[in-house]
Amino acid sequence: MTAESPVPEVADLPARFNFAQHLIELNAGRADKAAFVDDLGALSYGALAERLRRLGAGLRALGIRREERVLLLMQDGNDWPVSFLGAMHAGLVPVAVNTLLTADDYAYMLENSRAQAVLVSGALLPTLTAAMTRSDHEVRKVVVSRPTAPLHPAEVEFEAFLQGSEPAPRAAATGADDPAFWLYSSGSTGRPKGTVHSHANPYWTAELYGRRLLKLREDDVCFSAAKLFFAYGLGNALSFPLSVGATTVLMAERPTPEATFRRMLGEVGGAKPTVFYGAPTGFAGMLAHPALPARDALALRLVSSAGEALPAELGERFKAHFGVDIVDGIGSTEMLHIFLSNTPEQVRYGTTGWPVPGYRVELRGEGGETVPDGEPGDLYIHGPSAALMYWGNRAKSRETFQGEWTKSGDKYIRNADGTYTYAGRSDDMLKVSGIYVSPFEVEATLVQHPAVLEAAVIGKEDADGLTKTKAFVVLKPGAQTDEATLKAFVKDRLAPYKYPRFIEFVADLPKTATGKIQRFKLRALERERG
């Protein structure tokens, strides 16, 4: 089944288009307004424009040429957008990478991207140094933001690097389809893939989702638990707010409930966020926390969720406490941001909503045929923000980017009302007694039990070699229940074949840095156990 959502009327992008310059021009009249606020202070729109032009000029002065890559390994803070947009302004290609990886990961990314320089937070410099010693690839310069120790001759402090360059008088004459930046896709298996995005792509996501669907405003204060190096966080905290002249609160530390509450209460930066972007795991942790703020202590008008499907019960509990719906959607690194979503005006919990205007989605069966409503199919997306390719990986590029369509790797079911319900990753779907079972559906039912905080479901072979469902369950602090009780709880709510035949209580679940449950690690654990 295909759902079409025509592209709203938007002015065509000019032949020459540089996204960083586009943002500078949009905000030329807001020089004194705060664009970003981090733990150390505010960065105005005027200062952002000057500093990013200095950063780009400094990188070009090192001899780095158009379209060459610059690794960006930085914690969220005011220097991050200066670095990202400064490289783009100069026609260079920033490669924004996860700050929670290992030295081996960064060694691979340095070699894979052939980065000519590295922009790094002082706290992450030791890990980068270890990565560079394990790699034969050489970089021209390491620019260190907020160093925590004396620097070596090949390293330069960020502020000194900026002040050593005059602001570039003009942006590089890039085209809308020119490579602008990379994000590494956090695939469940194998090495991460360098996903190449164009200068036009962040424009389209900001226009179609940030401005038109979420209806972000100039007077908004935005705060994203998802970090800037993720596609979701990059839109939430950079391209979306800058496209409407809003202010963004940035947080370097992990988005624990305590750290999140401090920002939401305005204890950092002074302004209370009106827009919060989170993920289901984070919302569950917040609602279970004893320091959960009261509704009237916050200023929220809009809350967004992505990264994994939002259980209906979780959204309903959040709405009951805070009086604000969670607008759940799904996006991907390959599409840059959300393409299927509920809307602020219409939320149907338990579904991921409708195609975002400007995108089309199609559900296909194993043979490529479209599937009817009510049956699971592989999700394909057609839209203007698709990545150009995976760098240096022709086979995976052809598998994912199929003409005008992008294969997401997710399975969905289209409902009679036109909404879509998540049915798991294509490699997570289970066939029990010859019938597909969605791990997410079982997980969403388990977390409705008052004792359950989180759950993850995988397939486990029984004594006959047949696949049955197994649930790994995390209980809320101080709560108690048992296996038989939870099995009966699920049986009462789902078809009998869907209840988990095996249940294991665990202290926590393996997750990515965005909070996605890593079911493949649980499957590997089961295989090791035999």
Coordinates of C-alpha atoms in Angstrom, one line a residue:
M1 CA 0.0 0.0 0.0
T2 CA 1.4 3.4 -1.0
A3 CA 0.5 6.6 0.8
E4 CA 1.2 9.8 -1.1
S5 CA 1.7 13.2 0.4
P6 CA 2.5 15.9 -2.1
V7 CA 5.3 18.3 -1.6
P8 CA 3.9 21.6 -0.3
E9 CA 4.6 24.6 -2.5
V10 CA 8.1 25.7 -1.6
A11 CA 10.3 28.0 -3.6
D12 CA 12.8 26.0 -5.6
L13 CA 16.4 26.1 -4.3
P14 CA 18.8 28.2 -6.4
A15 CA 21.5 26.5 -8.4
R16 CA 24.0 27.7 -5.9
F17 CA 23.0 26.9 -2.4
N18 CA 25.1 26.7 0.8
F19 CA 23.1 25.7 3.8
A20 CA 25.3 27.6 6.3
Q21 CA 25.0 30.8 4.3
H22 CA 21.3 30.2 4.0
L23 CA 21.0 30.2 7.8
I24 CA 23.2 33.4 8.1
E25 CA 20.9 35.2 5.6
L26 CA 17.7 34.0 7.3
N27 CA 18.9 35.4 10.7
A28 CA 20.6 38.6 9.6
G29 CA 18.1 40.7 11.6
R30 CA 18.6 38.7 14.8
A31 CA 22.3 39.5 15.5
D32 CA 21.7 40.1 19.3
K33 CA 19.3 37.2 19.9
A34 CA 20.7 34.0 21.5
A35 CA 20.9 31.2 19.0
F36 CA 22.5 28.7 21.5
V37 CA 22.9 28.5 25.2
D38 CA 25.2 25.9 26.8
D39 CA 26.5 25.4 30.3
L40 CA 29.0 28.3 29.9
G41 CA 26.8 30.9 28.3
A42 CA 25.0 32.1 25.3
L43 CA 26.0 32.4 21.6
S44 CA 24.1 35.1 19.7
Y45 CA 23.1 34.8 16.0
G46 CA 25.6 37.5 15.1
A47 CA 28.5 35.8 16.9
L48 CA 27.5 32.5 15.4
A49 CA 27.7 34.0 11.9
E50 CA 31.1 35.6 12.6
R51 CA 32.6 32.6 14.3
L52 CA 31.6 30.0 11.7
R53 CA 33.1 32.2 9.0
R54 CA 36.3 32.4 10.9
L55 CA 36.3 28.6 11.5
G56 CA 35.8 27.9 7.8
A57 CA 38.5 30.3 6.8
G58 CA 40.9 28.8 9.2
L59 CA 40.4 25.3 7.9
R60 CA 40.9 26.5 4.3
A61 CA 44.1 28.2 5.3
L62 CA 45.4 24.8 6.4
G63 CA 45.2 23.7 2.8
I64 CA 42.0 21.7 3.1
R65 CA 40.2 21.7 -0.2
R66 CA 36.6 21.8 -1.3
E67 CA 34.7 18.5 -0.4
E68 CA 37.5 17.2 1.8
R69 CA 36.3 15.9 5.1
V70 CA 36.8 17.2 8.7
L71 CA 36.0 14.9 11.6
L72 CA 33.8 16.5 14.2
L73 CA 34.1 14.7 17.6
M74 CA 32.6 17.1 20.0
Q75 CA 30.2 17.1 22.9
D76 CA 27.1 19.3 22.5
G77 CA 28.0 22.9 23.2
N78 CA 28.3 26.3 21.5
D79 CA 31.4 25.3 19.6
W80 CA 29.6 22.4 17.9
P81 CA 27.4 24.4 15.5
V82 CA 30.3 26.8 14.8
S83 CA 32.3 23.8 13.7
F84 CA 29.7 22.1 11.7
L85 CA 28.4 25.1 9.9
G86 CA 31.8 26.7 9.5
A87 CA 33.1 23.7 7.6
M88 CA 30.0 23.7 5.4
H89 CA 30.3 27.4 4.8
A90 CA 33.8 26.8 3.4
G91 CA 32.7 24.0 1.1
L92 CA 34.3 21.4 3.3
V93 CA 32.4 18.3 4.6
P94 CA 32.1 17.8 8.4
V95 CA 31.8 14.2 9.5
A96 CA 29.8 14.3 12.8
V97 CA 30.5 11.3 14.9
N98 CA 29.1 9.7 18.0
T99 CA 31.0 10.8 21.2
L100 CA 30.5 7.5 23.0
L101 CA 32.6 5.2 20.7
T102 CA 35.9 3.6 21.1
A103 CA 39.4 4.5 19.8
D104 CA 39.1 1.6 17.3
D105 CA 35.9 3.1 16.0
Y106 CA 37.4 6.5 15.5
A107 CA 40.5 5.0 13.9
Y108 CA 38.2 3.4 11.3
M109 CA 36.3 6.6 10.8
L110 CA 39.4 8.6 10.3
E111 CA 40.6 6.2 7.6
N112 CA 37.2 5.7 6.0
S113 CA 36.5 9.5 5.7
R114 CA 40.2 10.4 5.1
A115 CA 39.5 13.4 7.3
Q116 CA 42.1 16.2 6.9
A117 CA 41.5 17.8 10.3
V118 CA 39.7 17.0 13.5
L119 CA 37.6 19.3 15.7
V120 CA 37.4 17.7 19.1
S121 CA 36.3 18.4 22.7
G122 CA 39.1 18.4 25.3
A123 CA 37.3 15.7 27.2
L124 CA 37.5 13.4 24.2
L125 CA 41.0 14.2 23.1
P126 CA 42.6 11.2 24.9
T127 CA 40.4 8.8 23.0
L128 CA 41.1 10.6 19.7
T129 CA 44.8 10.5 20.4
A130 CA 44.6 6.7 21.0
A131 CA 42.7 6.4 17.7
M132 CA 45.3 8.3 15.8
T133 CA 48.1 6.1 17.1
R134 CA 46.2 3.1 15.8
S135 CA 45.7 4.6 12.3
D136 CA 48.1 5.2 9.5
H137 CA 46.0 8.2 8.4
E138 CA 47.5 11.6 9.1
V139 CA 45.6 14.8 9.7
R140 CA 46.8 18.4 9.2
K141 CA 45.6 19.8 12.5
V142 CA 43.6 18.9 15.6
V143 CA 41.5 21.8 16.9
V144 CA 40.6 21.3 20.6
S145 CA 37.5 22.9 22.1
R146 CA 37.8 23.6 25.9
P147 CA 41.0 21.6 26.5
T148 CA 41.5 19.9 29.8
A149 CA 45.3 19.5 29.6
P150 CA 48.3 21.2 27.9
L151 CA 48.2 20.7 24.1
H152 CA 50.9 19.3 21.9
P153 CA 52.4 21.2 18.9
A154 CA 50.1 19.6 16.4
E155 CA 47.1 20.7 18.4
V156 CA 45.6 24.2 18.7
E157 CA 43.0 25.6 21.1
F158 CA 39.6 26.3 19.4
E159 CA 39.4 30.0 20.4
A160 CA 43.0 30.7 19.3
F161 CA 42.3 29.0 16.0
L162 CA 39.3 31.2 15.4
Q163 CA 41.1 34.4 16.3
G164 CA 43.9 33.5 14.0
S165 CA 41.7 33.9 10.9
E166 CA 39.7 36.7 9.4
P167 CA 36.0 35.8 8.7
A168 CA 35.6 34.5 5.2
P169 CA 34.0 37.2 3.0
R170 CA 31.7 34.8 1.2
A171 CA 30.5 31.2 1.3
A172 CA 31.8 28.5 -1.0
A173 CA 29.8 28.4 -4.2
T174 CA 28.3 25.0 -3.4
G175 CA 25.3 23.5 -5.2
A176 CA 22.1 22.1 -3.5
D177 CA 23.2 18.6 -4.5
D178 CA 26.8 18.9 -3.4
P179 CA 28.0 16.8 -0.5
A180 CA 27.6 18.9 2.7
F181 CA 28.2 16.6 5.7
W182 CA 28.3 12.9 6.7
L183 CA 26.6 11.0 9.5
Y184 CA 27.7 7.5 10.3
S185 CA 24.7 5.1 10.3
S186 CA 24.5 3.0 13.5
G187 CA 23.7 -0.2 11.8
S188 CA 23.0 -3.3 14.0
T189 CA 25.8 -5.3 12.4
G190 CA 29.1 -4.6 10.7
R191 CA 31.1 -1.3 10.5
P192 CA 29.1 1.9 10.5
K193 CA 28.4 3.4 7.1
G194 CA 29.3 7.0 6.1
T195 CA 26.0 8.5 5.0
V196 CA 26.6 11.4 2.7
H197 CA 24.0 14.3 2.8
S198 CA 23.7 17.3 0.5
H199 CA 23.3 21.0 1.3
A200 CA 19.6 20.7 0.3
N201 CA 18.7 17.9 2.7
P202 CA 18.7 19.9 6.0
Y203 CA 16.7 22.6 4.2
W204 CA 14.0 20.1 3.3
T205 CA 13.7 18.5 6.7
A206 CA 13.6 21.9 8.4
E207 CA 11.0 23.2 5.9
L208 CA 8.7 20.1 5.7
Y209 CA 8.9 18.9 9.3
G210 CA 10.3 21.6 11.6
R211 CA 8.4 24.6 10.1
R212 CA 5.3 23.0 8.5
L213 CA 4.4 20.0 10.6
L214 CA 5.8 20.9 14.1
K215 CA 5.2 24.6 13.5
L216 CA 8.2 25.8 15.4
R217 CA 8.3 29.5 16.1
E218 CA 10.8 32.2 16.6
D219 CA 9.9 32.6 20.3
D220 CA 10.5 28.9 21.0
V221 CA 13.3 27.6 23.2
C222 CA 14.3 24.1 22.0
F223 CA 16.0 21.3 24.0
S224 CA 16.9 17.9 22.6
A225 CA 17.9 14.9 24.6
A226 CA 19.2 13.4 21.4
K227 CA 22.7 14.8 20.7
L228 CA 23.7 16.8 17.6
F229 CA 25.7 14.0 16.1
F230 CA 22.5 12.1 15.5
A231 CA 20.3 12.9 12.5
Y232 CA 17.4 13.3 14.9
G233 CA 19.3 15.7 17.2
L234 CA 20.8 17.6 14.3
G235 CA 17.4 18.6 13.1
N236 CA 16.0 19.2 16.6
A237 CA 18.8 21.4 17.9
L238 CA 20.4 23.0 14.8
S239 CA 18.7 23.1 11.5
F240 CA 15.1 23.4 12.8
P241 CA 15.5 26.2 15.4
L242 CA 18.0 28.1 13.2
S243 CA 15.5 28.0 10.3
V244 CA 12.9 29.9 12.4
G245 CA 15.2 32.1 14.5
A246 CA 14.5 30.1 17.8
T247 CA 16.9 29.5 20.7
T248 CA 18.4 26.1 21.5
V249 CA 19.7 24.8 24.9
L250 CA 22.7 22.5 24.5
M251 CA 23.8 19.9 27.0
A252 CA 27.2 18.2 27.0
E253 CA 26.4 15.6 29.7
R254 CA 24.3 12.5 29.3
P255 CA 20.6 13.0 29.2
T256 CA 19.8 11.4 32.5
P257 CA 16.4 12.4 34.1
E258 CA 18.2 14.7 36.6
A259 CA 20.2 16.5 33.9
T260 CA 17.1 16.7 31.6
F261 CA 14.9 18.1 34.4
R262 CA 17.5 20.8 35.2
R263 CA 17.3 22.2 31.6
M264 CA 13.5 21.8 31.5
L265 CA 13.2 23.8 34.7
G266 CA 15.4 26.6 33.3
E267 CA 18.2 26.0 35.8
V268 CA 20.8 26.2 33.0
G269 CA 20.7 29.2 30.7
G270 CA 17.7 30.8 32.5
A271 CA 15.0 30.1 29.8
K272 CA 12.6 27.2 30.2
P273 CA 12.3 25.1 27.0
T274 CA 9.0 25.3 25.2
V275 CA 9.9 22.4 22.9
F276 CA 11.5 19.1 24.0
Y277 CA 12.7 16.3 21.8
G278 CA 13.2 12.9 23.4
A279 CA 12.9 9.2 22.9
P280 CA 10.7 6.5 24.5
T281 CA 13.4 5.2 26.8
G282 CA 14.1 8.6 28.1
F283 CA 10.4 9.4 28.7
A284 CA 10.0 6.1 30.7
G285 CA 13.0 7.0 32.8
M286 CA 11.6 10.5 33.4
L287 CA 8.1 9.3 34.4
A288 CA 9.6 6.7 36.8
H289 CA 11.9 9.2 38.5
P290 CA 11.1 10.5 42.0
A291 CA 12.1 14.1 41.1
L292 CA 9.6 14.3 38.2
P293 CA 8.6 18.0 38.0
A294 CA 5.1 19.1 38.3
R295 CA 3.2 20.2 35.2
D296 CA 3.1 23.9 36.1
A297 CA 6.9 24.0 36.7
L298 CA 7.6 23.6 33.0
A299 CA 6.8 25.7 29.9
L300 CA 6.4 22.9 27.4
R301 CA 4.0 23.4 24.5
L302 CA 5.4 20.7 22.2
V303 CA 7.1 17.3 22.8
S304 CA 8.5 15.1 20.0
S305 CA 9.7 11.5 20.1
A306 CA 11.7 9.3 17.7
G307 CA 14.4 6.7 17.7
E308 CA 12.0 3.8 18.6
A309 CA 8.3 3.4 18.5
L310 CA 6.4 5.1 21.4
P311 CA 4.2 2.7 23.4
A312 CA 0.7 4.1 23.7
E313 CA 0.6 3.7 27.4
L314 CA 3.8 5.8 27.8
G315 CA 2.4 8.6 25.7
E316 CA -0.9 8.6 27.6
R317 CA 0.9 8.7 31.0
F318 CA 3.1 11.6 29.8
K319 CA 0.0 13.5 28.6
A320 CA -1.8 12.8 31.9
H321 CA 1.1 14.3 33.9
F322 CA 2.3 17.2 31.8
G323 CA -0.8 18.0 29.7
V324 CA 1.1 17.8 26.5
D325 CA 0.9 15.1 23.9
I326 CA 4.1 13.4 22.6
V327 CA 4.2 13.7 18.8
D328 CA 5.8 10.4 17.8
G329 CA 7.5 9.9 14.4
I330 CA 10.0 7.8 12.6
G331 CA 13.1 9.0 10.7
S332 CA 16.4 7.6 9.8
T333 CA 20.0 8.6 9.2
E334 CA 19.5 7.9 5.5
M335 CA 16.4 10.3 5.3
L336 CA 18.0 12.7 7.7
H337 CA 14.9 13.3 9.8
I338 CA 11.3 12.2 10.3
F339 CA 9.1 11.2 7.3
L340 CA 6.2 9.5 9.1
S341 CA 4.6 11.1 12.1
N342 CA 1.7 12.1 14.2
T343 CA 1.0 15.8 14.3
P344 CA 0.6 18.3 17.1
E345 CA -3.1 18.6 16.1
Q346 CA -3.7 14.9 15.8
V347 CA -2.0 12.2 17.9
R348 CA -3.0 8.6 17.7
Y349 CA -1.0 6.7 20.3
G350 CA 0.1 3.3 19.3
T351 CA 0.7 4.4 15.8
T352 CA 3.5 6.5 14.1
G353 CA 0.9 8.6 12.4
W354 CA 0.8 9.6 8.7
P355 CA 3.3 10.4 6.0
V356 CA 4.8 13.9 6.5
P357 CA 3.6 16.2 3.7
G358 CA 6.3 16.0 1.0
Y359 CA 7.1 12.3 1.5
R360 CA 5.5 9.1 0.2
V361 CA 5.7 5.8 1.9
E362 CA 5.1 2.3 0.6
L363 CA 4.8 -1.1 2.2
R364 CA 6.2 -4.0 0.2
G365 CA 6.2 -7.8 0.7
E366 CA 9.2 -10.1 0.3
G367 CA 8.7 -10.2 -3.5
G368 CA 8.5 -6.4 -3.8
E369 CA 4.7 -6.4 -4.2
T370 CA 2.6 -3.8 -2.2
V371 CA 0.8 -5.3 0.8
P372 CA -2.8 -4.6 1.8
D373 CA -3.9 -2.8 4.9
G374 CA -3.5 -4.8 8.0
E375 CA -0.5 -6.9 6.9
P376 CA 3.2 -6.1 7.7
G377 CA 5.4 -5.0 4.9
D378 CA 8.9 -3.5 4.5
L379 CA 8.8 0.3 4.6
Y380 CA 10.1 2.3 1.6
I381 CA 10.3 6.1 1.5
H382 CA 10.3 8.6 -1.3
G383 CA 11.2 12.1 -0.4
P384 CA 13.6 15.1 -1.0
S385 CA 16.0 14.5 1.9
A386 CA 17.4 11.1 1.0
A387 CA 21.1 10.7 1.4
L388 CA 23.3 10.6 -1.7
M389 CA 25.0 7.3 -0.8
Y390 CA 27.0 5.3 1.7
W391 CA 30.6 6.4 1.2
G392 CA 32.7 3.7 -0.4
N393 CA 30.0 1.0 0.0
R394 CA 28.4 0.4 -3.4
A395 CA 26.6 -2.8 -2.4
K396 CA 24.9 -1.3 0.6
S397 CA 24.1 1.9 -1.3
R398 CA 22.3 -0.1 -4.0
E399 CA 20.5 -2.2 -1.4
T400 CA 19.2 0.9 0.5
F401 CA 18.9 3.7 -2.2
Q402 CA 16.7 2.1 -4.9
G403 CA 16.1 4.7 -7.5
E404 CA 13.7 7.3 -6.0
W405 CA 13.0 5.1 -3.1
T406 CA 14.9 4.4 0.2
K407 CA 14.5 1.1 2.0
S408 CA 14.2 1.8 5.7
G409 CA 14.8 -1.7 7.1
D410 CA 11.6 -1.3 9.2
K411 CA 8.4 -3.2 9.0
Y412 CA 5.0 -1.4 9.3
I413 CA 1.3 -2.1 9.1
R414 CA -1.0 0.4 7.5
N415 CA -4.3 0.8 9.4
A416 CA -7.7 1.5 7.9
D417 CA -7.5 5.2 9.0
G418 CA -4.3 5.8 7.1
T419 CA -2.0 5.6 10.1
Y420 CA 0.9 3.3 10.3
T421 CA 1.8 1.0 13.2
Y422 CA 5.4 -0.1 13.8
A423 CA 6.0 -3.9 13.5
G424 CA 9.7 -4.0 14.3
R425 CA 12.9 -4.0 12.3
S426 CA 12.9 -6.3 9.3
D427 CA 15.5 -8.5 11.0
D428 CA 13.6 -8.3 14.4
M429 CA 10.3 -9.7 13.2
L430 CA 9.5 -13.1 14.5
K431 CA 7.4 -15.9 13.0
V432 CA 5.7 -18.0 15.7
S433 CA 3.6 -20.9 14.6
G434 CA 3.9 -19.6 11.1
I435 CA 2.5 -16.1 12.0
Y436 CA 4.5 -12.9 12.2
V437 CA 4.8 -11.5 15.8
S438 CA 6.0 -7.9 16.3
P439 CA 8.5 -7.7 19.2
F440 CA 7.4 -4.2 19.8
E441 CA 3.8 -5.2 20.2
V442 CA 4.7 -7.6 23.0
E443 CA 7.1 -5.1 24.6
A444 CA 4.4 -2.4 24.5
T445 CA 2.0 -4.7 26.3
L446 CA 4.5 -5.7 28.9
V447 CA 5.3 -2.1 29.9
Q448 CA 1.6 -1.6 30.6
H449 CA 2.1 -3.7 33.7
P450 CA 2.6 -1.4 36.7
A451 CA 5.8 -3.2 37.8
V452 CA 7.6 -3.1 34.4
L453 CA 9.9 -0.3 33.4
E454 CA 11.3 -1.7 30.1
A455 CA 11.1 -4.8 28.1
A456 CA 12.9 -6.3 25.0
V457 CA 11.6 -9.3 23.0
I458 CA 13.6 -11.6 20.8
G459 CA 13.1 -15.0 19.3
K460 CA 14.4 -18.1 21.1
E461 CA 14.3 -21.6 19.9
D462 CA 12.5 -24.1 22.1
A463 CA 13.5 -27.8 22.5
D464 CA 12.0 -28.6 19.2
G465 CA 14.0 -25.9 17.4
L466 CA 10.9 -23.7 16.9
T467 CA 10.9 -20.0 17.4
K468 CA 9.1 -18.7 20.5
T469 CA 9.2 -15.3 22.0
K470 CA 11.5 -14.4 24.9
A471 CA 11.2 -11.2 27.0
F472 CA 14.0 -9.5 28.9
V473 CA 12.3 -7.4 31.5
V474 CA 13.5 -4.5 33.7
L475 CA 11.3 -3.8 36.7
K476 CA 10.7 -0.4 38.2
P477 CA 12.8 0.3 41.4
G478 CA 11.2 -1.5 44.3
A479 CA 8.6 -3.2 42.2
Q480 CA 8.0 -7.0 42.2
T481 CA 6.3 -9.5 40.0
D482 CA 6.9 -12.9 38.6
E483 CA 7.1 -14.8 35.3
A484 CA 3.6 -16.4 35.5
T485 CA 2.0 -13.1 36.3
L486 CA 3.5 -11.3 33.3
K487 CA 2.6 -14.2 30.9
A488 CA -1.0 -14.1 32.1
F489 CA -1.0 -10.3 31.8
V490 CA 0.1 -10.5 28.1
K491 CA -2.3 -13.4 27.3
D492 CA -5.2 -11.2 28.5
R493 CA -4.3 -8.5 26.1
L494 CA -2.9 -10.1 22.9
A495 CA -3.6 -13.2 20.8
P496 CA -2.5 -16.3 22.7
Y497 CA 0.4 -17.1 20.4
K498 CA 2.0 -13.8 21.1
Y499 CA 2.7 -14.1 24.8
P500 CA 6.4 -14.6 25.8
R501 CA 7.1 -18.2 26.4
F502 CA 10.3 -17.2 28.3
I503 CA 10.9 -14.3 30.6
E504 CA 14.2 -13.2 32.1
F505 CA 14.4 -10.4 34.6
V506 CA 17.5 -8.2 34.1
A507 CA 18.9 -5.0 35.6
D508 CA 19.1 -3.1 32.3
L509 CA 19.0 -3.6 28.6
P510 CA 21.8 -3.0 26.0
K511 CA 21.1 0.2 24.1
T512 CA 22.7 2.5 21.5
A513 CA 23.6 6.1 22.6
T514 CA 20.2 7.2 21.3
G515 CA 18.4 4.8 23.6
K516 CA 17.4 2.2 21.0
I517 CA 17.3 -1.3 22.4
Q518 CA 20.0 -3.5 20.8
R519 CA 18.1 -6.7 20.3
F520 CA 20.9 -8.2 18.3
K521 CA 23.1 -8.2 21.5
L522 CA 20.4 -10.1 23.3
R523 CA 20.2 -12.6 20.4
A524 CA 23.9 -13.0 20.5
L525 CA 23.7 -13.7 24.3
E526 CA 21.2 -16.4 23.7
R527 CA 23.3 -18.0 21.1
E528 CA 26.3 -18.1 23.4
R529 CA 24.2 -19.8 26.1
G530 CA 23.3 -22.5 23.5

